[in-house]
Coordinates of C-alpha atoms in Angstrom, one line a residue:
R842 CA 0.0 0.0 0.1
S843 CA 1.3 3.4 -0.9
L844 CA 1.8 6.4 1.4
S845 CA -1.2 8.1 -0.1
E846 CA -3.5 5.2 0.9
T847 CA -2.2 4.7 4.4
V848 CA -1.6 8.2 5.5
I849 CA -3.0 10.9 3.3
V850 CA -6.6 9.4 2.6
P851 CA -7.3 9.1 6.4
I852 CA -6.1 12.6 6.9
A853 CA -8.3 13.8 4.0
G854 CA -11.2 12.0 5.6
I855 CA -10.6 14.0 8.8
V856 CA -10.3 17.2 6.9
L857 CA -13.4 16.4 4.9
T858 CA -15.4 15.7 8.1
F859 CA -14.1 19.0 9.6
V860 CA -15.0 21.0 6.4
M861 CA -18.4 19.5 6.0
C862 CA -19.3 20.1 9.7
Y863 CA -18.1 23.7 9.3
E864 CA -20.2 24.0 6.2
L865 CA -23.3 22.7 8.0
I866 CA -22.8 25.1 10.8
Q867 CA -22.3 28.0 8.3
L868 CA -25.5 27.1 6.4
I869 CA -27.5 26.9 9.6
V870 CA -26.2 30.1 11.2
E871 CA -26.2 32.1 7.9
K872 CA -29.9 32.9 8.0
N873 CA -30.3 35.5 10.8
N874 CA -29.0 33.3 13.7
L875 CA -31.6 30.7 13.3
H876 CA -34.6 33.0 13.1
D877 CA -35.1 32.4 9.4
F878 CA -34.4 28.7 9.2
D879 CA -35.2 26.6 6.0
T880 CA -35.1 22.8 5.9
W881 CA -33.9 22.7 2.4
I882 CA -30.3 23.6 3.6
F883 CA -30.0 20.1 4.8
F884 CA -30.6 18.8 1.3
K885 CA -28.0 21.3 0.0
W886 CA -25.6 20.1 2.8
I887 CA -26.2 16.3 1.8
F888 CA -25.6 17.1 -1.9
K889 CA -22.4 19.1 -1.0
T890 CA -21.2 16.2 1.2
F891 CA -22.0 13.7 -1.5
C892 CA -20.0 15.7 -4.0
A893 CA -17.1 16.2 -1.6
V894 CA -16.9 12.5 -0.8
L895 CA -17.1 11.6 -4.6
I896 CA -14.3 14.0 -5.3
V897 CA -12.1 12.7 -2.6
T898 CA -12.6 9.1 -3.4
N899 CA -11.8 9.7 -7.0
T900 CA -8.8 11.9 -6.5
W901 CA -6.5 9.5 -8.2
N902 CA -8.6 9.3 -11.2
I903 CA -8.8 13.2 -11.4
V904 CA -5.0 13.6 -11.0
M905 CA -4.4 10.9 -13.6
A906 CA -6.9 12.5 -16.0
V907 CA -5.0 15.8 -15.7
F908 CA -1.7 14.1 -16.6
D909 CA -3.3 12.2 -19.4
V910 CA -4.7 15.4 -20.9
A911 CA -1.4 17.0 -20.6
Q912 CA 0.5 14.1 -22.1
S913 CA -1.8 13.9 -25.1
A914 CA -1.4 17.7 -25.7
G915 CA 2.4 17.1 -26.0
V916 CA 2.6 14.2 -28.3
I917 CA 5.4 14.8 -30.9
I918 CA 5.4 12.5 -33.8
S919 CA 8.3 12.8 -36.1
D920 CA 11.2 10.9 -37.4
A921 CA 14.4 12.2 -35.7
G922 CA 16.8 9.7 -37.3
I923 CA 20.0 11.0 -38.9
D924 CA 22.1 9.1 -41.4
I925 CA 25.6 9.9 -40.0
S926 CA 27.4 7.9 -42.7
G927 CA 26.3 10.4 -45.3
V928 CA 27.7 13.3 -43.3
T929 CA 31.1 11.7 -42.3
A930 CA 31.9 9.9 -45.6
D931 CA 34.7 12.2 -46.7
L932 CA 35.4 13.9 -43.4
E933 CA 38.9 12.6 -43.0
T934 CA 39.9 13.8 -46.4
Q935 CA 38.6 17.3 -45.8
L936 CA 40.3 17.6 -42.4
A937 CA 43.7 16.5 -44.1
D938 CA 43.6 19.6 -46.0
W939 CA 43.3 22.0 -43.0
S940 CA 46.1 23.8 -41.4
I941 CA 47.3 23.1 -37.8
G942 CA 45.7 26.3 -36.5
A943 CA 42.2 25.5 -38.0
L944 CA 42.6 22.0 -36.6
L945 CA 43.4 23.4 -33.1
G946 CA 40.5 25.7 -33.3
L947 CA 38.1 22.8 -34.2
W948 CA 39.7 20.8 -31.3
F949 CA 39.0 23.6 -28.8
Q950 CA 35.5 24.1 -30.2
S951 CA 34.9 20.3 -29.9
I952 CA 36.1 20.3 -26.2
F953 CA 33.9 23.4 -25.4
V954 CA 30.8 21.8 -27.0
G955 CA 31.6 18.5 -25.2
L956 CA 32.0 20.2 -21.8
C957 CA 28.7 22.2 -22.4
T958 CA 26.9 19.1 -23.3
Q959 CA 28.1 17.4 -20.1
I960 CA 27.0 20.4 -18.0
L961 CA 23.6 20.5 -19.8
S962 CA 23.0 16.9 -19.3
I963 CA 23.7 17.3 -15.6
C964 CA 21.1 20.2 -15.5
I965 CA 18.5 18.2 -17.4
F966 CA 19.1 15.2 -15.1
L967 CA 18.5 17.5 -12.1
V968 CA 15.4 19.2 -13.6
I969 CA 13.7 15.9 -14.6
Y970 CA 14.4 14.1 -11.3
G971 CA 13.3 17.3 -9.4
R972 CA 10.1 17.3 -11.4
M973 CA 9.5 13.6 -10.7
I974 CA 9.9 14.2 -7.0
E975 CA 7.4 17.3 -7.4
V976 CA 4.9 15.2 -9.2
Y977 CA 5.0 12.4 -6.6
L978 CA 4.6 14.9 -3.7
V979 CA 1.8 16.9 -5.3
T980 CA -0.2 13.8 -6.3
S981 CA 0.3 12.2 -3.0
I982 CA -1.3 15.0 -1.1
G983 CA -4.1 15.4 -3.6
P984 CA -7.1 14.2 -1.3
I985 CA -6.4 16.9 1.3
P986 CA -7.0 20.0 -1.0
F987 CA -9.7 18.2 -2.8
A988 CA -11.6 17.8 0.5
T989 CA -12.0 21.6 0.7
M990 CA -13.2 22.0 -2.9
V991 CA -17.0 22.2 -2.1
N992 CA -16.7 24.6 0.8
R993 CA -17.6 28.2 0.1
E994 CA -14.7 29.8 2.0
W995 CA -12.0 27.1 1.6
G996 CA -12.9 26.0 -1.8
N997 CA -10.1 28.2 -3.3
T998 CA -7.6 25.7 -1.8
G999 CA -8.9 22.9 -4.0
Q1000 CA -9.1 25.2 -7.0
N1001 CA -5.6 26.5 -6.6
Y1002 CA -4.4 22.9 -6.1
L1003 CA -6.1 22.0 -9.4
R1004 CA -4.5 24.9 -11.1
S1005 CA -1.0 23.9 -9.9
L1006 CA -1.6 20.4 -10.9
L1007 CA -2.6 21.5 -14.4
A1008 CA 0.6 23.7 -14.6
L1009 CA 2.7 20.7 -13.5
G1010 CA 1.1 18.5 -16.0
F1011 CA 1.6 21.0 -19.0
Q1012 CA 5.2 21.6 -17.8
A1013 CA 5.9 18.3 -19.5
V1014 CA 4.7 19.7 -22.6
L1015 CA 7.2 22.4 -22.4
I1016 CA 10.0 20.2 -21.5
M1017 CA 9.4 18.1 -24.6
I1018 CA 9.2 21.2 -26.8
C1019 CA 12.5 22.5 -25.3

């Protein structure tokens, strides 16, 4: 069982219980301190609670849907194959005609490009692994902000979480483009 199932979902259940009790109290007290009391607010509260439980229990499906949509938006279909034999067929004969100064310049350029490639590969490695850790952490705490989504006052927490999740999902599209 994962961390999300054993730790986060029970915490989300506690948060959901607190949020929905707070919502019920706010609905009851909202109308002139119980002087103008309507029974339809209980049906409204039951519907909101049903929606909240439905959202929290389907958090994993919602998170995976966001990443599936982001992944399908960034599909790049092309042939990136290079025929290197056509490029390097007569390279040795061309380099034999160059002077020592030009060959040293080419050697320094090759060393510089190789060093930059190594540095960039380390940077790309750090960005991709950092992003994987961020994706894991953001998806594992998903039920907690989703528990606040149906509340009037705290609903922005769930909406902002969903926005950050979409931004994280579409970040992969930008990484593939770059």
